[in-house]
Short mmCIF file of C-alpha atoms in Angstrom, two decimals:
data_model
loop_
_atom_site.label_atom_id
_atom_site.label_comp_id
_atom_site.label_asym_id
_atom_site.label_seq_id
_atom_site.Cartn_x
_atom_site.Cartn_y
_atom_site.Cartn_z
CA UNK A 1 0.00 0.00 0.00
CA UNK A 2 1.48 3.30 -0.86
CA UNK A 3 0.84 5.81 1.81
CA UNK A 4 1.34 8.75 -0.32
CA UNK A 5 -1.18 7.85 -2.97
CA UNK A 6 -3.69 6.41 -0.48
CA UNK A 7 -3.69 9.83 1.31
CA UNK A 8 -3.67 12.18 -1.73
CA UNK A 9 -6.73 10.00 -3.06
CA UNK A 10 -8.13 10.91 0.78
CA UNK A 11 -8.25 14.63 0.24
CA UNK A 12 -9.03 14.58 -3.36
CA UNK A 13 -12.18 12.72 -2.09
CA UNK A 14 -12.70 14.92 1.17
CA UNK A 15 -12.49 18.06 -1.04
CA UNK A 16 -15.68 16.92 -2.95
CA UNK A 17 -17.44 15.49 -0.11
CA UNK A 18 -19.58 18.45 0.82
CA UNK A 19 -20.75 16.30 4.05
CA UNK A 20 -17.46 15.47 5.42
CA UNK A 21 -16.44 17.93 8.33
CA UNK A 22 -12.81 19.02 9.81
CA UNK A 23 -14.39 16.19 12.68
CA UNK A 24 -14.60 13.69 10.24
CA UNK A 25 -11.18 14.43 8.37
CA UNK A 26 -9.56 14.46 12.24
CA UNK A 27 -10.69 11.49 13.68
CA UNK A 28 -9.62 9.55 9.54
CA UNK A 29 -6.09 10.82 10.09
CA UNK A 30 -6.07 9.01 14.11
CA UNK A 31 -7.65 6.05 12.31
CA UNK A 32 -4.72 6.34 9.33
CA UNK A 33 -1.80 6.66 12.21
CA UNK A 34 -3.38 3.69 14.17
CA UNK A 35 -3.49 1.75 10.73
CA UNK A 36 0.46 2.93 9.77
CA UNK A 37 1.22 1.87 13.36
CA UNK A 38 -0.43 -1.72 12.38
CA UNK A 39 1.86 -1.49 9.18
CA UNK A 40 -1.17 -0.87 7.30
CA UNK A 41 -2.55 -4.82 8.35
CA UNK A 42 -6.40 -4.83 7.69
CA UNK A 43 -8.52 -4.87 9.56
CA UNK A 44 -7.07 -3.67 12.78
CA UNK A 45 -8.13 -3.13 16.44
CA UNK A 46 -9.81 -0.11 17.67
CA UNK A 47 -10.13 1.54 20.70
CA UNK A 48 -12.71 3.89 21.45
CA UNK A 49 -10.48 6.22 23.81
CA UNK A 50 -7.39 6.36 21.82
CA UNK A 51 -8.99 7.60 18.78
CA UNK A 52 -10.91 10.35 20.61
CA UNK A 53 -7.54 11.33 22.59
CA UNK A 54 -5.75 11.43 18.85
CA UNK A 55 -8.32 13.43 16.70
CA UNK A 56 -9.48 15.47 19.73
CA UNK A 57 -12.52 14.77 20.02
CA UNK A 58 -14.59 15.03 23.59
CA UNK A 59 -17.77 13.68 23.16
CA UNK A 60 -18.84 9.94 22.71
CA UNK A 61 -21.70 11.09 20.43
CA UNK A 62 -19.37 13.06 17.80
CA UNK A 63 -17.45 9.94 18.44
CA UNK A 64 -20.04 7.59 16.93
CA UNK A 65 -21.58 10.04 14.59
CA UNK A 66 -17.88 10.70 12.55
CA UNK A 67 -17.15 7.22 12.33
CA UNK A 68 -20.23 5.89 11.55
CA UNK A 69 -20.27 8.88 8.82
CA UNK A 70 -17.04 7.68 7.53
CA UNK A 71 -18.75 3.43 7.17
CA UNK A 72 -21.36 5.29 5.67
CA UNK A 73 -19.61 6.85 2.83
CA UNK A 74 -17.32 3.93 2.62
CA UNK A 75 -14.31 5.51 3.65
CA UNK A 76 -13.72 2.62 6.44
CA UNK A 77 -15.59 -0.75 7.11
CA UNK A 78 -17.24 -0.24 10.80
CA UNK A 79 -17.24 -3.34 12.42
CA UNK A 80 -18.35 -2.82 16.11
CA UNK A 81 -18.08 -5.12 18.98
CA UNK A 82 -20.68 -5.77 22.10
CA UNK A 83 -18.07 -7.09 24.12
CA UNK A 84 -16.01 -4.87 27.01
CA UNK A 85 -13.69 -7.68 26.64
CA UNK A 86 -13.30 -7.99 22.66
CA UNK A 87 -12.37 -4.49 20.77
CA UNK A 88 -14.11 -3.07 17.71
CA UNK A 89 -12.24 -3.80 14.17
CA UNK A 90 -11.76 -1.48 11.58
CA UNK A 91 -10.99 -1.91 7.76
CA UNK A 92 -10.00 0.67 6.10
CA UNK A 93 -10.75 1.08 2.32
CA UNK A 94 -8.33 1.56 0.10
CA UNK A 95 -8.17 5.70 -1.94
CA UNK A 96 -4.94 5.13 -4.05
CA UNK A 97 -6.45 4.79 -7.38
CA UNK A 98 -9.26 7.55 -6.53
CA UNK A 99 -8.95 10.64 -8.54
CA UNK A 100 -10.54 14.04 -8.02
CA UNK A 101 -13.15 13.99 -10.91
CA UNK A 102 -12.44 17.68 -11.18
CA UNK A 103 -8.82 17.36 -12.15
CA UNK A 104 -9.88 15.05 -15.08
CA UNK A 105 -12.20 17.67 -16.61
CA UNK A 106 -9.24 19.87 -17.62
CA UNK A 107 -10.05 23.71 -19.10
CA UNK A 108 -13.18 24.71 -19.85
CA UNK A 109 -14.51 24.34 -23.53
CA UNK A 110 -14.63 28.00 -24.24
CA UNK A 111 -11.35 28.67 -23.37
CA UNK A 112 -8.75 27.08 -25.20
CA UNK A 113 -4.69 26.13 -23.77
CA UNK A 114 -3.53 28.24 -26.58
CA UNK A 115 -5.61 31.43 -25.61
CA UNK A 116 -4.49 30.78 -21.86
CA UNK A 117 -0.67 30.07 -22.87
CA UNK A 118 -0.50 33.05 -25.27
CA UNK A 119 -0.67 36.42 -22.71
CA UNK A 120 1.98 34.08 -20.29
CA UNK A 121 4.52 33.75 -23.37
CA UNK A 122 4.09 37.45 -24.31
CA UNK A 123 5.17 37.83 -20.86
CA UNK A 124 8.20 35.77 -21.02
CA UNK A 125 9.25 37.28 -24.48
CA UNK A 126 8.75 40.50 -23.58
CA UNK A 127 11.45 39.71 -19.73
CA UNK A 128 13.97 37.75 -22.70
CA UNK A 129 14.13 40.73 -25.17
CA UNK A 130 14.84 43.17 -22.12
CA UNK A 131 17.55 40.65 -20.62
CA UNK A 132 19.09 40.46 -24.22
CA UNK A 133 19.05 44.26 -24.99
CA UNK A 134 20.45 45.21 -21.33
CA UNK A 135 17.37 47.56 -20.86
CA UNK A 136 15.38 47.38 -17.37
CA UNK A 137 11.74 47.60 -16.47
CA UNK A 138 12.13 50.69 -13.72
CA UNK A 139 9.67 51.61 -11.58
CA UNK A 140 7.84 54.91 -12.05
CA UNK A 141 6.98 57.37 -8.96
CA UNK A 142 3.08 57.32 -8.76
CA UNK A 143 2.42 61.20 -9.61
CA UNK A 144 1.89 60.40 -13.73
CA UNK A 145 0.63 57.60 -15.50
CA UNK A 146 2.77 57.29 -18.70
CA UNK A 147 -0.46 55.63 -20.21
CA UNK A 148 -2.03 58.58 -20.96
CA UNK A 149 0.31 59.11 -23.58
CA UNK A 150 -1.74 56.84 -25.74
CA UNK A 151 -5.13 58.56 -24.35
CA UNK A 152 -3.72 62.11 -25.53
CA UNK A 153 -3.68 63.61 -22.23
CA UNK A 154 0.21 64.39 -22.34
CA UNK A 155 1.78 67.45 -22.36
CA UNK A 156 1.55 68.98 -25.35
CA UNK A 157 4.18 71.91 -25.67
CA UNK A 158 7.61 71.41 -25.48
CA UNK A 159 8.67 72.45 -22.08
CA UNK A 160 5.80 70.25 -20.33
CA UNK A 161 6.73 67.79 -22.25
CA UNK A 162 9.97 67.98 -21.22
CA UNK A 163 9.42 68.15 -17.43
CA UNK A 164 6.93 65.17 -17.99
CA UNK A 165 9.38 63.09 -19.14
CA UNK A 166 12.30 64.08 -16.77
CA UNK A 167 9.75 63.37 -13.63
CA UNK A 168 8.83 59.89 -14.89
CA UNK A 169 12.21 58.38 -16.10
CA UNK A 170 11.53 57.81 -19.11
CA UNK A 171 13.48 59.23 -21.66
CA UNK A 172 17.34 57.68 -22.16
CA UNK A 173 19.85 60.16 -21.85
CA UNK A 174 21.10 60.25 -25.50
CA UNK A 175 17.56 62.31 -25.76
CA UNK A 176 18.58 65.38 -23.80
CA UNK A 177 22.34 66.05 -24.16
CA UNK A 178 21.69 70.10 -23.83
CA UNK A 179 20.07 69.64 -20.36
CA UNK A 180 22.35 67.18 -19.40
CA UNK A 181 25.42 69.68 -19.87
CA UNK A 182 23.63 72.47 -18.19
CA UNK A 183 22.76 70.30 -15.16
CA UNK A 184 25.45 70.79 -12.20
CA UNK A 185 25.56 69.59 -8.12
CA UNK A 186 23.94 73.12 -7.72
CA UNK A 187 21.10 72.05 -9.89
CA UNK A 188 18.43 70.76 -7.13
CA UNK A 189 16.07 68.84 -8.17
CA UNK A 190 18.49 66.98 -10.92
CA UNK A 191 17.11 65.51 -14.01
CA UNK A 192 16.85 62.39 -14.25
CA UNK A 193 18.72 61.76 -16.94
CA UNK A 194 21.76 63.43 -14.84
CA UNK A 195 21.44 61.23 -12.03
CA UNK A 196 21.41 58.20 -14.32
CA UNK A 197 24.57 59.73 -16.59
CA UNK A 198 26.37 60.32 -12.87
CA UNK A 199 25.80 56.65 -11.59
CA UNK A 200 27.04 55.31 -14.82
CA UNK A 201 29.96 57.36 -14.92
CA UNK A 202 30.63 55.70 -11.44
CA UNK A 203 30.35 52.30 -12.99
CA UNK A 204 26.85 51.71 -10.94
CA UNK A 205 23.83 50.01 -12.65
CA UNK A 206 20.47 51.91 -13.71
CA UNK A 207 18.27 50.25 -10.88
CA UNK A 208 20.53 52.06 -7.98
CA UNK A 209 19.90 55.51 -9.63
CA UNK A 210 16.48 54.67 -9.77
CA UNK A 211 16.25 53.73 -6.65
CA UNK A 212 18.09 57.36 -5.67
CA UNK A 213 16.20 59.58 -7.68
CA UNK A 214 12.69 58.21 -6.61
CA UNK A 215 13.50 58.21 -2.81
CA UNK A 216 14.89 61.85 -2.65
CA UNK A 217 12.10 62.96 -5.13
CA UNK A 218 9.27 61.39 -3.19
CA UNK A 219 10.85 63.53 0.13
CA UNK A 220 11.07 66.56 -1.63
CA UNK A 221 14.78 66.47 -1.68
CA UNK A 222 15.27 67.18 1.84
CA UNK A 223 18.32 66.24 3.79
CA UNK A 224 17.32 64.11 6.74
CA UNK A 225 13.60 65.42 6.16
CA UNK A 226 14.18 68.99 6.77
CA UNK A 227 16.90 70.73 4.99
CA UNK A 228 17.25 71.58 1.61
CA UNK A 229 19.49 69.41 -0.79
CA UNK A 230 22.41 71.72 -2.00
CA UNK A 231 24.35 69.01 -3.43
CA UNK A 232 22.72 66.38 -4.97
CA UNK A 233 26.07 64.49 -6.42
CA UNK A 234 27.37 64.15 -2.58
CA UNK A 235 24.47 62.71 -1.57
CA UNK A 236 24.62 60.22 -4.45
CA UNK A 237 27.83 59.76 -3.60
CA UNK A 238 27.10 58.64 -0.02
CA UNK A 239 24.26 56.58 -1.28
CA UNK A 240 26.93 55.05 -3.43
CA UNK A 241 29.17 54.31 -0.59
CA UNK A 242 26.10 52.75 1.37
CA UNK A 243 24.77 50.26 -1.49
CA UNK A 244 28.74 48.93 -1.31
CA UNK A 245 28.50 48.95 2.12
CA UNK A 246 24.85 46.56 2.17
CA UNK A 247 25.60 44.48 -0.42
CA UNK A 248 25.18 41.00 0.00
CA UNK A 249 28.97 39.12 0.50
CA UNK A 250 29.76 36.20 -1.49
CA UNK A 251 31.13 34.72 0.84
CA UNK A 252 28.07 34.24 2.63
CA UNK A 253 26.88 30.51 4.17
CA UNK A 254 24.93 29.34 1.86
CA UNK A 255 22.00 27.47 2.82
CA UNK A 256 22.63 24.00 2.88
CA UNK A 257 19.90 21.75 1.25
CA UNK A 258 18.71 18.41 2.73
CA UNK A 259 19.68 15.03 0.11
CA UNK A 260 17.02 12.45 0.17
CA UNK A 261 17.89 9.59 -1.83
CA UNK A 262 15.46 8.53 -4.67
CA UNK A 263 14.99 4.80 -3.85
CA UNK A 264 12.44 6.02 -1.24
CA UNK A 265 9.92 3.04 -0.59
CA UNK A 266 6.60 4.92 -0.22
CA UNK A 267 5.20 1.30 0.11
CA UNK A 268 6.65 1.08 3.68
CA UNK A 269 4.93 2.62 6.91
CA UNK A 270 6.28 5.74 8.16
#
């Protein structure tokens, strides 16, 4: 008997069985650990107290109502005894070959595994052409929605356009050289397109100046919340300095990862 699929059958059935109760389910798993204990033998002895003690249950009646439940839906074979000398038996019926009837239905007819699949490999393409062309999916700062772009509710002249796309990050900065040769430490707020030229200039990747440019602009680039940033390239130069500081070491433990061999016998009791 193989535990594994006798118990997966179990809850495939259970999750069907709209009149089976956590009760029920509790005192099955002190029948199934009296029944491993037996080395899965059938049938097997029973005792009235143990099983309550094991699926925690505190009244005779729910005692007798759950396991008569179970005989009745023929997930065990009830076989009671009169005698205070002789013990109740048990058999319990066998779930490996049961299958959740659900699971065999598969999709829906109206919706095909090529519709489902085809969003999901869009997806993937879309992550493999960004990893191939070293560009990054940043995150935005939530003051503009870069959708409405396609509604037609940009900025229309040149100067709000401009200042649209500096505050959203999304212009490269081979797109602005003028503004990036005007733009100085005295120059508070930056462009982006500075901050990201700086960073790179200091051999640090796109996703750090990011990460610098939407943290001071979502303080109002403050210096420890109150004062006034005078020098923006100092403070990405400490922030610098700090993301060396937190990186993660290599030389770190690594987790080590338990080794079960592969010739496990699911066959044998537990």
């Amino acid at each position: 008997m193989n535990y594994i699929k006798h118990l997966s059958g179990f809850f495939d059935r259970a999750a069907t069985d709209l009149e089976l109760n956590p009760t029920h389910i509790s005192l099955y798993m002190a029948i199934f650990q009296l029944w491993n204990q037996n080395r899965f033998k059938n049938p097997i002895s029973i005792s009235r107290d143990s099983l309550m003690s094991l699926s925690k249950i505190g009244s005779n009646a729910t005692y007798h109502k759950c396991i008569k439940g179970l005989n009745e839906r023929h997930y065990v074979n009830y076989m009671p005894s009169y005698n205070q000398v002789k013990g109740s038996t048990l058999e319990v019926i066998s779930l490996e070959s049961y299958r959740n009837p659900l699971t065999q239905k598969g999709l829906p007819k109206h919706k095909s595994c090529s519709s489902i699949k085809q969003p999901i490999e869009q997806a993937a393409k879309q992550e493999l052409n960004c990893s191939r062309t070293g560009t990054e999916l940043l995150p935005y700062i939530n003051n503009t929605n870069l959708i409405n772009i396609a509604n037609g509710s940009a900025p229309k002249n040149e100067e709000d356009q401009d200042l649209f796309f500096s505050r959203n990050g999304s212009a490269s900065s081979q797109e602005f050289p003028e503004k990036m040769e005007d733009s100085s430490a005295e120059t508070v707020p930056p462009l982006w397109e500075a901050v990201l030229l700086f960073f790179e200039s200091n051999h640090f990747p796109a996703v750090e100046a990011q990460k610098f440019y939407n943290y001071f602009e979502s303080i109002g680039w403050l210096v420890g919340g109150k004062s006034p940033m005078k020098d923006w390239q100092a403070a990405a130069r400490n922030w610098m300095l700090k993301a060396v500081q937190f990186a993660p070491s290599s030389q770190s433990p690594q987790a080590q990862h338990l080794h079960t061999p592969n010739s496990k016998n699911y066959d044998e009791a537990l």
